mmCIF file with all atom_site columns, N, CA and C in Angstrom:
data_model
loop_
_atom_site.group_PDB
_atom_site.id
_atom_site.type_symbol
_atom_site.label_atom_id
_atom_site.label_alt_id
_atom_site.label_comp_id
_atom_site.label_asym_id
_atom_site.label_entity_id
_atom_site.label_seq_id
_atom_site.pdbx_PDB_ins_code
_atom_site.Cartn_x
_atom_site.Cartn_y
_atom_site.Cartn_z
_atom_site.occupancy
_atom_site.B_iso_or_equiv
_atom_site.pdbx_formal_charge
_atom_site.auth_seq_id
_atom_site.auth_comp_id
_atom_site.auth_asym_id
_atom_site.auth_atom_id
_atom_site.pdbx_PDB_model_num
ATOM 1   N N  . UNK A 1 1  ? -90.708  83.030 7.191  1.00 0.00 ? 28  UNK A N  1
ATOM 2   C CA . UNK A 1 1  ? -90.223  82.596 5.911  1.00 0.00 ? 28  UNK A CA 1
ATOM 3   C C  . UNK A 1 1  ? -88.745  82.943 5.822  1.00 0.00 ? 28  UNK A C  1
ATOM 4   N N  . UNK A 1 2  ? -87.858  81.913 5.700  1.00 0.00 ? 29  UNK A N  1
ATOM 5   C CA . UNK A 1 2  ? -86.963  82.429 5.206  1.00 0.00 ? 29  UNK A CA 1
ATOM 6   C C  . UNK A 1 2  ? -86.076  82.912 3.660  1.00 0.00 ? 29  UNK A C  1
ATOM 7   N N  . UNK A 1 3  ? -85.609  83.679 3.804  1.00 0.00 ? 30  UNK A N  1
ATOM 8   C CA . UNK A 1 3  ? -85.522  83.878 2.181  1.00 0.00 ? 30  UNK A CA 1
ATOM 9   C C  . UNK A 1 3  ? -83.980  83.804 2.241  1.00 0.00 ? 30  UNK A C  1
ATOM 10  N N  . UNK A 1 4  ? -83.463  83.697 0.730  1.00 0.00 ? 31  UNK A N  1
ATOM 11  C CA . UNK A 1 4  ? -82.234  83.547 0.767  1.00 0.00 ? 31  UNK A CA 1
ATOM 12  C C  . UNK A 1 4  ? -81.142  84.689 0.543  1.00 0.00 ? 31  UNK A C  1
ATOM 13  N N  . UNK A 1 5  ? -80.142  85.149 0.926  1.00 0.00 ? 32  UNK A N  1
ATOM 14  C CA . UNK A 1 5  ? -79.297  86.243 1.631  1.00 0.00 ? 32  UNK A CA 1
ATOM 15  C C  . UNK A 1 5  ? -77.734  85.615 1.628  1.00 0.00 ? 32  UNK A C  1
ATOM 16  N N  . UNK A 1 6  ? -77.257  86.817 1.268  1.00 0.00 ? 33  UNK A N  1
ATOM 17  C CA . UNK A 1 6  ? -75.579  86.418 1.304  1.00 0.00 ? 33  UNK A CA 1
ATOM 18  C C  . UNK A 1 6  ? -74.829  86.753 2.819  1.00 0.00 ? 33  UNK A C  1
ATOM 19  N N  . UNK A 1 7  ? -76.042  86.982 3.940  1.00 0.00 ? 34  UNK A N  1
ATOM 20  C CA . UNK A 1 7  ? -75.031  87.918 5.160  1.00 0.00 ? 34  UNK A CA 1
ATOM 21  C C  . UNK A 1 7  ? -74.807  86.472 5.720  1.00 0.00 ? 34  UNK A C  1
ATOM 22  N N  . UNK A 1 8  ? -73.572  86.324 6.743  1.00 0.00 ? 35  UNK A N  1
ATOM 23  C CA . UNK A 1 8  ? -72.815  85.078 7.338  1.00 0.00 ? 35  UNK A CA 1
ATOM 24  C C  . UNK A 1 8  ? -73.703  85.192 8.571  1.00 0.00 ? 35  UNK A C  1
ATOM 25  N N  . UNK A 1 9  ? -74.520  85.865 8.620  1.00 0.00 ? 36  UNK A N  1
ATOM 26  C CA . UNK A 1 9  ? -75.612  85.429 10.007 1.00 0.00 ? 36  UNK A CA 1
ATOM 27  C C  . UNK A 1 9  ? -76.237  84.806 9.599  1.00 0.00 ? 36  UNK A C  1
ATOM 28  N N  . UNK A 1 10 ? -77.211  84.868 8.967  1.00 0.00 ? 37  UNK A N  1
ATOM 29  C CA . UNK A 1 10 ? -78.186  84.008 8.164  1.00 0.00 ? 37  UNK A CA 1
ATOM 30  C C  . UNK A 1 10 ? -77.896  82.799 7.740  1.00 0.00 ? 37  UNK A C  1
ATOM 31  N N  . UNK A 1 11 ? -76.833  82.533 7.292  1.00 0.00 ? 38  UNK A N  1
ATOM 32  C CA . UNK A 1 11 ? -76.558  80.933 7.182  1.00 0.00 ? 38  UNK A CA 1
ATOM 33  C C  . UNK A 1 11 ? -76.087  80.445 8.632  1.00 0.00 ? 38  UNK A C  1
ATOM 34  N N  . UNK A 1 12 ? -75.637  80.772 9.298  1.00 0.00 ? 39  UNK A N  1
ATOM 35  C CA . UNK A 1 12 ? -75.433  80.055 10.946 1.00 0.00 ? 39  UNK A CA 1
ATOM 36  C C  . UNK A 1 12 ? -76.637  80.104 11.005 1.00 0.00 ? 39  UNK A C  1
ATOM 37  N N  . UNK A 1 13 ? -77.958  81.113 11.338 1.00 0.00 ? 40  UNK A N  1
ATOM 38  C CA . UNK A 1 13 ? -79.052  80.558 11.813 1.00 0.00 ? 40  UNK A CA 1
ATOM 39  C C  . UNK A 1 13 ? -79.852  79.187 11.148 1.00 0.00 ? 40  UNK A C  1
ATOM 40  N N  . UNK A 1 14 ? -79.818  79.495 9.562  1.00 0.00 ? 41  UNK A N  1
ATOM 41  C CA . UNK A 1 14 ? -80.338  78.209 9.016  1.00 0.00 ? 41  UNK A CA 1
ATOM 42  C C  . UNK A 1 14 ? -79.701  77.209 9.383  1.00 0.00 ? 41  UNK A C  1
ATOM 43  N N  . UNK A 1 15 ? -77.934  76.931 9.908  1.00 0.00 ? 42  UNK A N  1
ATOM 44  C CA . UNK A 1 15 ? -77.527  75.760 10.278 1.00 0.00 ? 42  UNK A CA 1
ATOM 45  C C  . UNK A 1 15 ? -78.202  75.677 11.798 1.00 0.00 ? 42  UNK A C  1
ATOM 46  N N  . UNK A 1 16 ? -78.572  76.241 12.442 1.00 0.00 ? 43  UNK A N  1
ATOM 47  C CA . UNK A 1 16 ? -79.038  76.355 13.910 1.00 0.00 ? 43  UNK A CA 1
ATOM 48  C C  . UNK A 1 16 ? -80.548  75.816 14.179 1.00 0.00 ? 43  UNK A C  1
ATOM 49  N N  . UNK A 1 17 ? -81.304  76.707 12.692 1.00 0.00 ? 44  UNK A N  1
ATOM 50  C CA . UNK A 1 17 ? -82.671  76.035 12.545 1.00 0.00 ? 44  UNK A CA 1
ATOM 51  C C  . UNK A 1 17 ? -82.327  74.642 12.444 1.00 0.00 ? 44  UNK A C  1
ATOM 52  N N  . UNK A 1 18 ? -81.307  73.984 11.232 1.00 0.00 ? 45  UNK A N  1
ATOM 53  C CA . UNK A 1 18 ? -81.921  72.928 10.899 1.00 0.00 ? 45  UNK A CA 1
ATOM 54  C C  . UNK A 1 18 ? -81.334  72.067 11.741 1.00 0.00 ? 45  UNK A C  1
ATOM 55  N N  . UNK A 1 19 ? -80.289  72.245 12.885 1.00 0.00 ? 46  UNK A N  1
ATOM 56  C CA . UNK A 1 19 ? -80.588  71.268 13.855 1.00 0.00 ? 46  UNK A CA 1
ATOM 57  C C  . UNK A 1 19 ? -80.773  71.346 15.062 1.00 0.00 ? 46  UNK A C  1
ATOM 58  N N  . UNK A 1 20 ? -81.998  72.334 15.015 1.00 0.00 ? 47  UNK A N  1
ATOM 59  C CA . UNK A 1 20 ? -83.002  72.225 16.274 1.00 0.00 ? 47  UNK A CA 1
ATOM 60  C C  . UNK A 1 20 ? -83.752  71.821 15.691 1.00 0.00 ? 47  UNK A C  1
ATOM 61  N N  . UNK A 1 21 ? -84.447  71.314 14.563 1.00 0.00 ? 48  UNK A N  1
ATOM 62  C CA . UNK A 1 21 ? -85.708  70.993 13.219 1.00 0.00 ? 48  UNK A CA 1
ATOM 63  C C  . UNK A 1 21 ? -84.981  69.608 13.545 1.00 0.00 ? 48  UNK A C  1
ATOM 64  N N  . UNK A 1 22 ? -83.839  68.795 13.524 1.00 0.00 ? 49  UNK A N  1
ATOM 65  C CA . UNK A 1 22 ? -83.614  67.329 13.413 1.00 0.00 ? 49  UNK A CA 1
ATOM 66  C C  . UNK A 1 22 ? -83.745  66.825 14.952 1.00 0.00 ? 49  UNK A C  1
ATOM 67  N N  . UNK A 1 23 ? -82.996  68.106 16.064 1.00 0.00 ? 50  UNK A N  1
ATOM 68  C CA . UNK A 1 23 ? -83.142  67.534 17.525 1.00 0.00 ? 50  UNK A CA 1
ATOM 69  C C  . UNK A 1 23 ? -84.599  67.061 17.848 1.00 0.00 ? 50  UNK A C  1
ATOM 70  N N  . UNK A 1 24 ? -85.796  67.894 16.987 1.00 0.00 ? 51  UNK A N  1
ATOM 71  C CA . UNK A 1 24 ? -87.484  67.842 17.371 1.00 0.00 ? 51  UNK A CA 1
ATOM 72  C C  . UNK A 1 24 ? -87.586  66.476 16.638 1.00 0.00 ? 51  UNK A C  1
ATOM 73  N N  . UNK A 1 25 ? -86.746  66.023 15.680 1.00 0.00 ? 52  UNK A N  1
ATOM 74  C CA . UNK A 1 25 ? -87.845  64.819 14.866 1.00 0.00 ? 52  UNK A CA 1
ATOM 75  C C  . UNK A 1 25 ? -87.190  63.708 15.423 1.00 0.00 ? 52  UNK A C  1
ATOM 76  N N  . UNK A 1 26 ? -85.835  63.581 16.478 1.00 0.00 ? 53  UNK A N  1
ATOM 77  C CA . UNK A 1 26 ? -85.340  62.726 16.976 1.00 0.00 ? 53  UNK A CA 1
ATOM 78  C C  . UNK A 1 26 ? -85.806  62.189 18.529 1.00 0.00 ? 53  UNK A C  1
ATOM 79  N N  . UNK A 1 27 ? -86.372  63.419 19.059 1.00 0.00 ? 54  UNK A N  1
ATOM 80  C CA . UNK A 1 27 ? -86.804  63.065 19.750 1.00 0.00 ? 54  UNK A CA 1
ATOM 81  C C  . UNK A 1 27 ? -88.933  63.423 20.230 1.00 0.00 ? 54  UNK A C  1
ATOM 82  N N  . UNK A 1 28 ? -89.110  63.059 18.767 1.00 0.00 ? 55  UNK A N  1
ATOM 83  C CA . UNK A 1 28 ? -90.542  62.518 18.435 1.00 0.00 ? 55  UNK A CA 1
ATOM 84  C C  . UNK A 1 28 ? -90.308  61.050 18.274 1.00 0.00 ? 55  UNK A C  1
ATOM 85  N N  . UNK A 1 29 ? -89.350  60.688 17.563 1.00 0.00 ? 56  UNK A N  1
ATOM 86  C CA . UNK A 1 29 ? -88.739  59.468 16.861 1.00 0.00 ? 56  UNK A CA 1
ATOM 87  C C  . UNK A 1 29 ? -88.502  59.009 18.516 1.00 0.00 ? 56  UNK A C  1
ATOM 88  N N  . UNK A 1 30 ? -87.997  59.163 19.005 1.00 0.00 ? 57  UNK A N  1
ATOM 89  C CA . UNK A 1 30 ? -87.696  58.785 20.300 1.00 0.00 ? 57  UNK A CA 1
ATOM 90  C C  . UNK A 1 30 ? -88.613  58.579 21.496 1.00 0.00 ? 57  UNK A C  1
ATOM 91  N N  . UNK A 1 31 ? -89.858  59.482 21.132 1.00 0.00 ? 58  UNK A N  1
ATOM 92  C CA . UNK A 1 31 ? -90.852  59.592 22.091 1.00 0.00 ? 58  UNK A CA 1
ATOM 93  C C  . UNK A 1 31 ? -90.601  60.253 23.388 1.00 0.00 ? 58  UNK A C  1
ATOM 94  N N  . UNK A 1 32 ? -89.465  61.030 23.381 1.00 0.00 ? 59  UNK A N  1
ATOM 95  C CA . UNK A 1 32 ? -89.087  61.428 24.416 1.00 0.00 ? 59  UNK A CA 1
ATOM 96  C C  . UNK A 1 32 ? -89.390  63.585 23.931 1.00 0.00 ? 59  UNK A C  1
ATOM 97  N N  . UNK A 1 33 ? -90.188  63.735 23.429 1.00 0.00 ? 60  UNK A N  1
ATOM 98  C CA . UNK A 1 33 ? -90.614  64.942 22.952 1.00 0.00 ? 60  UNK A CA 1
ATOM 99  C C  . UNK A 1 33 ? -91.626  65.458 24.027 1.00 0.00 ? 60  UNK A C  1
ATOM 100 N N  . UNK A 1 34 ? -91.827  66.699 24.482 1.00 0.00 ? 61  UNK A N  1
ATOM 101 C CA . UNK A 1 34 ? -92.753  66.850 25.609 1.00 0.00 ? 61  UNK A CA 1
ATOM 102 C C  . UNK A 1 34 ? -93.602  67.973 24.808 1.00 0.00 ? 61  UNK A C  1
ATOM 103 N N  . UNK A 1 35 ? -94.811  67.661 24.739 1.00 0.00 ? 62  UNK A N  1
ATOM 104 C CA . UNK A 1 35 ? -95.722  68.361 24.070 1.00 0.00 ? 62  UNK A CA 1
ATOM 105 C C  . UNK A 1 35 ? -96.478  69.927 24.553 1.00 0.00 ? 62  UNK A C  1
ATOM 106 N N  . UNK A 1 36 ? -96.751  70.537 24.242 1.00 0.00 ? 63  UNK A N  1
ATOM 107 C CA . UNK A 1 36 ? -97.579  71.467 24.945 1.00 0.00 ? 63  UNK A CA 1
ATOM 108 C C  . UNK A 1 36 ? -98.793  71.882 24.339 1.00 0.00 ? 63  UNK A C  1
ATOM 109 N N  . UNK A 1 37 ? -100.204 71.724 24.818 1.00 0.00 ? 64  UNK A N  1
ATOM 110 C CA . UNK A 1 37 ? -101.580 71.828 24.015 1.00 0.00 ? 64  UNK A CA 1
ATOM 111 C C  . UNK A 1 37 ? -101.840 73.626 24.966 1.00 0.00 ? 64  UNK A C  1
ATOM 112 N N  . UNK A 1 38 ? -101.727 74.542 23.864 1.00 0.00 ? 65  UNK A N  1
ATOM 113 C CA . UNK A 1 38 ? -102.961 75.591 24.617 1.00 0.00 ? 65  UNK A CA 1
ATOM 114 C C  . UNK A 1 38 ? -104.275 75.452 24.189 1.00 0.00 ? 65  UNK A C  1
ATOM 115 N N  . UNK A 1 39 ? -104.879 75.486 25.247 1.00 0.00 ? 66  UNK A N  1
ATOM 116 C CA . UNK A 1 39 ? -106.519 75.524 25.240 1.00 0.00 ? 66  UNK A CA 1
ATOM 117 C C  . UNK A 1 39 ? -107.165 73.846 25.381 1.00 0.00 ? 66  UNK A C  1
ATOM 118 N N  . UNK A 1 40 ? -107.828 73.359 26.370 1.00 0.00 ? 67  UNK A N  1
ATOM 119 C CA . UNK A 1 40 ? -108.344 72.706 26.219 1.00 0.00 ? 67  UNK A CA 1
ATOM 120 C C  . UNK A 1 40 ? -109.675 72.153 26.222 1.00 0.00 ? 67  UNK A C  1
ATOM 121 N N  . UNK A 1 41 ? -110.079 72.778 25.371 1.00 0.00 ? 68  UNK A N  1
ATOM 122 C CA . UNK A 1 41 ? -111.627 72.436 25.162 1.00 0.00 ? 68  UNK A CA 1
ATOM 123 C C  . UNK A 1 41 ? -112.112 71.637 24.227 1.00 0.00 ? 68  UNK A C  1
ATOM 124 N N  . UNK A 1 42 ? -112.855 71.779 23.591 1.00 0.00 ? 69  UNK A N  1
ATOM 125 C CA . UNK A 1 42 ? -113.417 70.560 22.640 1.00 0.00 ? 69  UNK A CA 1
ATOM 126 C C  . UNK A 1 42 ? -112.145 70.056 21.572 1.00 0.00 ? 69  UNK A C  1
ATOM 127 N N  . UNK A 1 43 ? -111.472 70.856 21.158 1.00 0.00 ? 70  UNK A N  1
ATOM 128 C CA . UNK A 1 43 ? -110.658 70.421 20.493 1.00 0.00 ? 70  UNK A CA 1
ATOM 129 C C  . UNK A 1 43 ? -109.001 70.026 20.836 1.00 0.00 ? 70  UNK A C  1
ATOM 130 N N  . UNK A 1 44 ? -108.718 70.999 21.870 1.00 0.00 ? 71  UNK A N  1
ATOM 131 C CA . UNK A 1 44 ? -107.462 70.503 22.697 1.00 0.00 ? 71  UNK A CA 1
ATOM 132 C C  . UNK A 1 44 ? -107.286 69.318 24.001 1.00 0.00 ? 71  UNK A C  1
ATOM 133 N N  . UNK A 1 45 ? -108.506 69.173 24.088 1.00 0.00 ? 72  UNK A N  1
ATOM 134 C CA . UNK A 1 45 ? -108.491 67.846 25.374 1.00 0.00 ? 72  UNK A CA 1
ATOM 135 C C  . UNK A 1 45 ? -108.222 66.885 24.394 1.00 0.00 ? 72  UNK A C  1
ATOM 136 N N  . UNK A 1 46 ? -109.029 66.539 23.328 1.00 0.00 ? 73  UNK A N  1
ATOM 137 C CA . UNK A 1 46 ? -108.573 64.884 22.796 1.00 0.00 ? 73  UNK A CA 1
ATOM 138 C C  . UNK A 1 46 ? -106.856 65.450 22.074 1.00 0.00 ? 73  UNK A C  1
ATOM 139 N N  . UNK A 1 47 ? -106.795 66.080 21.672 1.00 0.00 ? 74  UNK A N  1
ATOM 140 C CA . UNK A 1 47 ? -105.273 66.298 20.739 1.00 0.00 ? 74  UNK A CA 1
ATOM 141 C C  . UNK A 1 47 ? -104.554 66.422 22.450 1.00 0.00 ? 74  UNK A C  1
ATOM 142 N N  . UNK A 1 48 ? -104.567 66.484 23.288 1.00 0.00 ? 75  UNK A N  1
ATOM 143 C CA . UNK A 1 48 ? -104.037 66.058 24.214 1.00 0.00 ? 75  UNK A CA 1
ATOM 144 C C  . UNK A 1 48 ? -104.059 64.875 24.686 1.00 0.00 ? 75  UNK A C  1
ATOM 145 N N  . UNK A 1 49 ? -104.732 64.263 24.701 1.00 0.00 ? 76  UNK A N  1
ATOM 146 C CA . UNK A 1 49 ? -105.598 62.868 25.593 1.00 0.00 ? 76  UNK A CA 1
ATOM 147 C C  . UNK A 1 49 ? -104.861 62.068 24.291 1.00 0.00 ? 76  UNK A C  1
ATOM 148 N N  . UNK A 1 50 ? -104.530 62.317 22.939 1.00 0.00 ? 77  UNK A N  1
ATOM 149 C CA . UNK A 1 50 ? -104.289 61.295 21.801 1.00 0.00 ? 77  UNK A CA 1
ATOM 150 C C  . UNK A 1 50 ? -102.435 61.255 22.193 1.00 0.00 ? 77  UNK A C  1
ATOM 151 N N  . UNK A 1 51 ? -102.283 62.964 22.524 1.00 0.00 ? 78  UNK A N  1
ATOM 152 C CA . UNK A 1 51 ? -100.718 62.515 22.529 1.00 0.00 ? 78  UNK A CA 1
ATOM 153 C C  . UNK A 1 51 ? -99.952  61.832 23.577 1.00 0.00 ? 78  UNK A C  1
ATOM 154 N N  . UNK A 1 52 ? -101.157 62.205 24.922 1.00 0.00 ? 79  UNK A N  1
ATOM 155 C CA . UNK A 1 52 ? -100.697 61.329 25.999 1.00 0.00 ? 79  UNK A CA 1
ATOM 156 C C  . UNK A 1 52 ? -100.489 59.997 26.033 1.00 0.00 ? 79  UNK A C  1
ATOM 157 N N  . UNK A 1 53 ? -101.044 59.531 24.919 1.00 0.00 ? 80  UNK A N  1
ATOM 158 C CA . UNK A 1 53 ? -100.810 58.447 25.203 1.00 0.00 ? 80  UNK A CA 1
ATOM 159 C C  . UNK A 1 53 ? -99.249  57.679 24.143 1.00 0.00 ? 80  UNK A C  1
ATOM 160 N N  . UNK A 1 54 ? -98.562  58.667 24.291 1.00 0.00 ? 81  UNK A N  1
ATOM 161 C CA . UNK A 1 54 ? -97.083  58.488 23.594 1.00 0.00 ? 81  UNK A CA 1
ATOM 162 C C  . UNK A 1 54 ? -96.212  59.541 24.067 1.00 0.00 ? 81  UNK A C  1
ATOM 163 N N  . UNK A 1 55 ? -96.660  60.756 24.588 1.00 0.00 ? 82  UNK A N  1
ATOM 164 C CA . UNK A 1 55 ? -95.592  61.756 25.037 1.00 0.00 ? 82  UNK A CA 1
ATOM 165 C C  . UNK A 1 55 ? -95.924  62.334 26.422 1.00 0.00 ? 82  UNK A C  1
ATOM 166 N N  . UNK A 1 56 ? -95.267  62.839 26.699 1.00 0.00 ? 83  UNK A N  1
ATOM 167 C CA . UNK A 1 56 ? -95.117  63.779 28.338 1.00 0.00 ? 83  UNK A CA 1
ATOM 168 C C  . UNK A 1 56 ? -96.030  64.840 27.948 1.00 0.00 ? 83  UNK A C  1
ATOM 169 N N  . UNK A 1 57 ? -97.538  65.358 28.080 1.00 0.00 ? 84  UNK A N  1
ATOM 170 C CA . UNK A 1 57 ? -98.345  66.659 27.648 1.00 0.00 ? 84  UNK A CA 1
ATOM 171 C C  . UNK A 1 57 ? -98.145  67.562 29.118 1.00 0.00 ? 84  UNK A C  1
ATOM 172 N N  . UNK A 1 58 ? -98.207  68.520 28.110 1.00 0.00 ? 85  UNK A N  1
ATOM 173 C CA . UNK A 1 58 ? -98.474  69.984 29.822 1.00 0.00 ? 85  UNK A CA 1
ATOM 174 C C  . UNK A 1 58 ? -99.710  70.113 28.866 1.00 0.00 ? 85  UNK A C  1
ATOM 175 N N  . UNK A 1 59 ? -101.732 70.699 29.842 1.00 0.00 ? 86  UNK A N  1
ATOM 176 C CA . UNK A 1 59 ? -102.171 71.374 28.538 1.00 0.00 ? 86  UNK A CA 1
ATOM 177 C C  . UNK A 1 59 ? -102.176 72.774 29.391 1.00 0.00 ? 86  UNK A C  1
ATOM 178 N N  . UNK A 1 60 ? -102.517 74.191 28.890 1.00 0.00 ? 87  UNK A N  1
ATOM 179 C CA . UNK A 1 60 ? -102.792 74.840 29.827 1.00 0.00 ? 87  UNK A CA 1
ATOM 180 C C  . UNK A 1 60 ? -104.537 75.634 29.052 1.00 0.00 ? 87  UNK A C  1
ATOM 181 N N  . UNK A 1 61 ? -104.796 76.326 29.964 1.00 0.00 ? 88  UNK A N  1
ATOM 182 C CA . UNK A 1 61 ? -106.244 76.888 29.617 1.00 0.00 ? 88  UNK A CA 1
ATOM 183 C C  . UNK A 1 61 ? -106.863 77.915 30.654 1.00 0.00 ? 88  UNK A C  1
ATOM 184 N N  . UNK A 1 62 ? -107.420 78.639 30.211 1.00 0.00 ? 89  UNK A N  1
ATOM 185 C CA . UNK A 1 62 ? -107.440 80.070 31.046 1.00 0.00 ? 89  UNK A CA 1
ATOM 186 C C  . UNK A 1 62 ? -109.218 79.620 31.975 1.00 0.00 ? 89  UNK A C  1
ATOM 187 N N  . UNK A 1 63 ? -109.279 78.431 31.536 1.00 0.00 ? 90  UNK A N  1
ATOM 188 C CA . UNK A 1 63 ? -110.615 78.856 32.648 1.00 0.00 ? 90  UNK A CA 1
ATOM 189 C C  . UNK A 1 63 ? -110.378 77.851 33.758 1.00 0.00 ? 90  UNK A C  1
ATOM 190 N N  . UNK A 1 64 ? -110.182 78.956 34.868 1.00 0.00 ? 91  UNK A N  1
ATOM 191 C CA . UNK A 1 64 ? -109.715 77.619 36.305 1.00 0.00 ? 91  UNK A CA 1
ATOM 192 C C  . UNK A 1 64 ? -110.880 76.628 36.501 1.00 0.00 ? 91  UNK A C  1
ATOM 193 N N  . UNK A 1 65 ? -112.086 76.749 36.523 1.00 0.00 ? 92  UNK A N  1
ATOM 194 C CA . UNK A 1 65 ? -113.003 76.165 36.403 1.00 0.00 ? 92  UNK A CA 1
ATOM 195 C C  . UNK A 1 65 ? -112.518 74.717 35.888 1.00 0.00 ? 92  UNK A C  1
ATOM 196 N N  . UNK A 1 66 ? -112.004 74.720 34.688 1.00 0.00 ? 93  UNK A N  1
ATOM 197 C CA . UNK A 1 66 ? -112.392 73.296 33.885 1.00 0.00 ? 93  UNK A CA 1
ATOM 198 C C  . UNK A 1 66 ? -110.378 73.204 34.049 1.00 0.00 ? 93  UNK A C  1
ATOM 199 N N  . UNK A 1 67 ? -109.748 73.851 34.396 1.00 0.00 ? 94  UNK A N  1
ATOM 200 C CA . UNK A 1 67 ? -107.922 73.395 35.109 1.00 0.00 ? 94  UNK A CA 1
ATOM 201 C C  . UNK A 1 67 ? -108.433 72.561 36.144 1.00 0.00 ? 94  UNK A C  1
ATOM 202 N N  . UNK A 1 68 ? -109.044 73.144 37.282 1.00 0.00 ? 95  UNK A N  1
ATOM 203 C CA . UNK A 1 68 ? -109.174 72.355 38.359 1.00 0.00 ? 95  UNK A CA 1
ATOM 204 C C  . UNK A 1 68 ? -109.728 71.111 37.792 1.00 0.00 ? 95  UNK A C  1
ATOM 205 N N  . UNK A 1 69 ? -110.973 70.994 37.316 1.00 0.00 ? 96  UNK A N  1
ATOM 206 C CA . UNK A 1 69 ? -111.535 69.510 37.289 1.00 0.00 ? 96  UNK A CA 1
ATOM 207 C C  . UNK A 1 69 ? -110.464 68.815 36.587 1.00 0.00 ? 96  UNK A C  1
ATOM 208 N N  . UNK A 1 70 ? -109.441 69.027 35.726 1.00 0.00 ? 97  UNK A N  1
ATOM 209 C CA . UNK A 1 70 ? -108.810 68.206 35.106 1.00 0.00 ? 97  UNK A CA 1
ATOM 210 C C  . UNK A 1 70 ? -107.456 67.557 35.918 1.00 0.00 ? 97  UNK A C  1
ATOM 211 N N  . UNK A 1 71 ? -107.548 68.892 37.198 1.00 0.00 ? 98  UNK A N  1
ATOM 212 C CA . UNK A 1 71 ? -106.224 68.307 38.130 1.00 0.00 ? 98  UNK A CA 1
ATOM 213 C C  . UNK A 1 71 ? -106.894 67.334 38.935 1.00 0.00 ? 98  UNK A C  1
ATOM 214 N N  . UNK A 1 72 ? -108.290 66.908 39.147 1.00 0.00 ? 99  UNK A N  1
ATOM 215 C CA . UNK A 1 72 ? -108.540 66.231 39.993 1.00 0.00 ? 99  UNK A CA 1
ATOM 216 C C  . UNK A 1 72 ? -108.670 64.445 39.232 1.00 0.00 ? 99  UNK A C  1
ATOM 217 N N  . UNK A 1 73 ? -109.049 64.895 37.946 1.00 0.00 ? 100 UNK A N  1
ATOM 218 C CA . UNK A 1 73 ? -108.809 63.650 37.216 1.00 0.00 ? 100 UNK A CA 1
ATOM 219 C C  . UNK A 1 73 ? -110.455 63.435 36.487 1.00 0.00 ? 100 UNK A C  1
#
């Protein structure tokens, strides 16, 4: 949360937030945004599988078991 403050750091970062906050919606807008899903199981394979099909996904997931089957296709 940010709250509001008179120190001259704090306003450079909010100018810093807000355009790394416009670089993310330009390049969603752009489709050139690269996504990252942790966990993919019942709920992170399709929220992956939905964004793939518009962005660059990495997913990652701690059980090699179900990494491997997904590197094989």
């Amino acid at each position: 949360m940010n709250l509001p403050t008179n120190h001259p750091k704090a306003a450079s970062s909010s100018l810093h937030h807000a355009q790394n906050q416009s670089d993310l919606f330009q390049a969603l807008y752009d489709k050139k945004a690269r996504i990252a899903v942790v966990g993919l199981g019942y709920v992170g394979l399709p929220v992956a599988l939905e964004f793939a099909a518009h962005f660059t996904v990495v997913g990652f997931d701690i059980d090699e078991e179900r990494v491997e089957l997904m590197c094989q296709g």
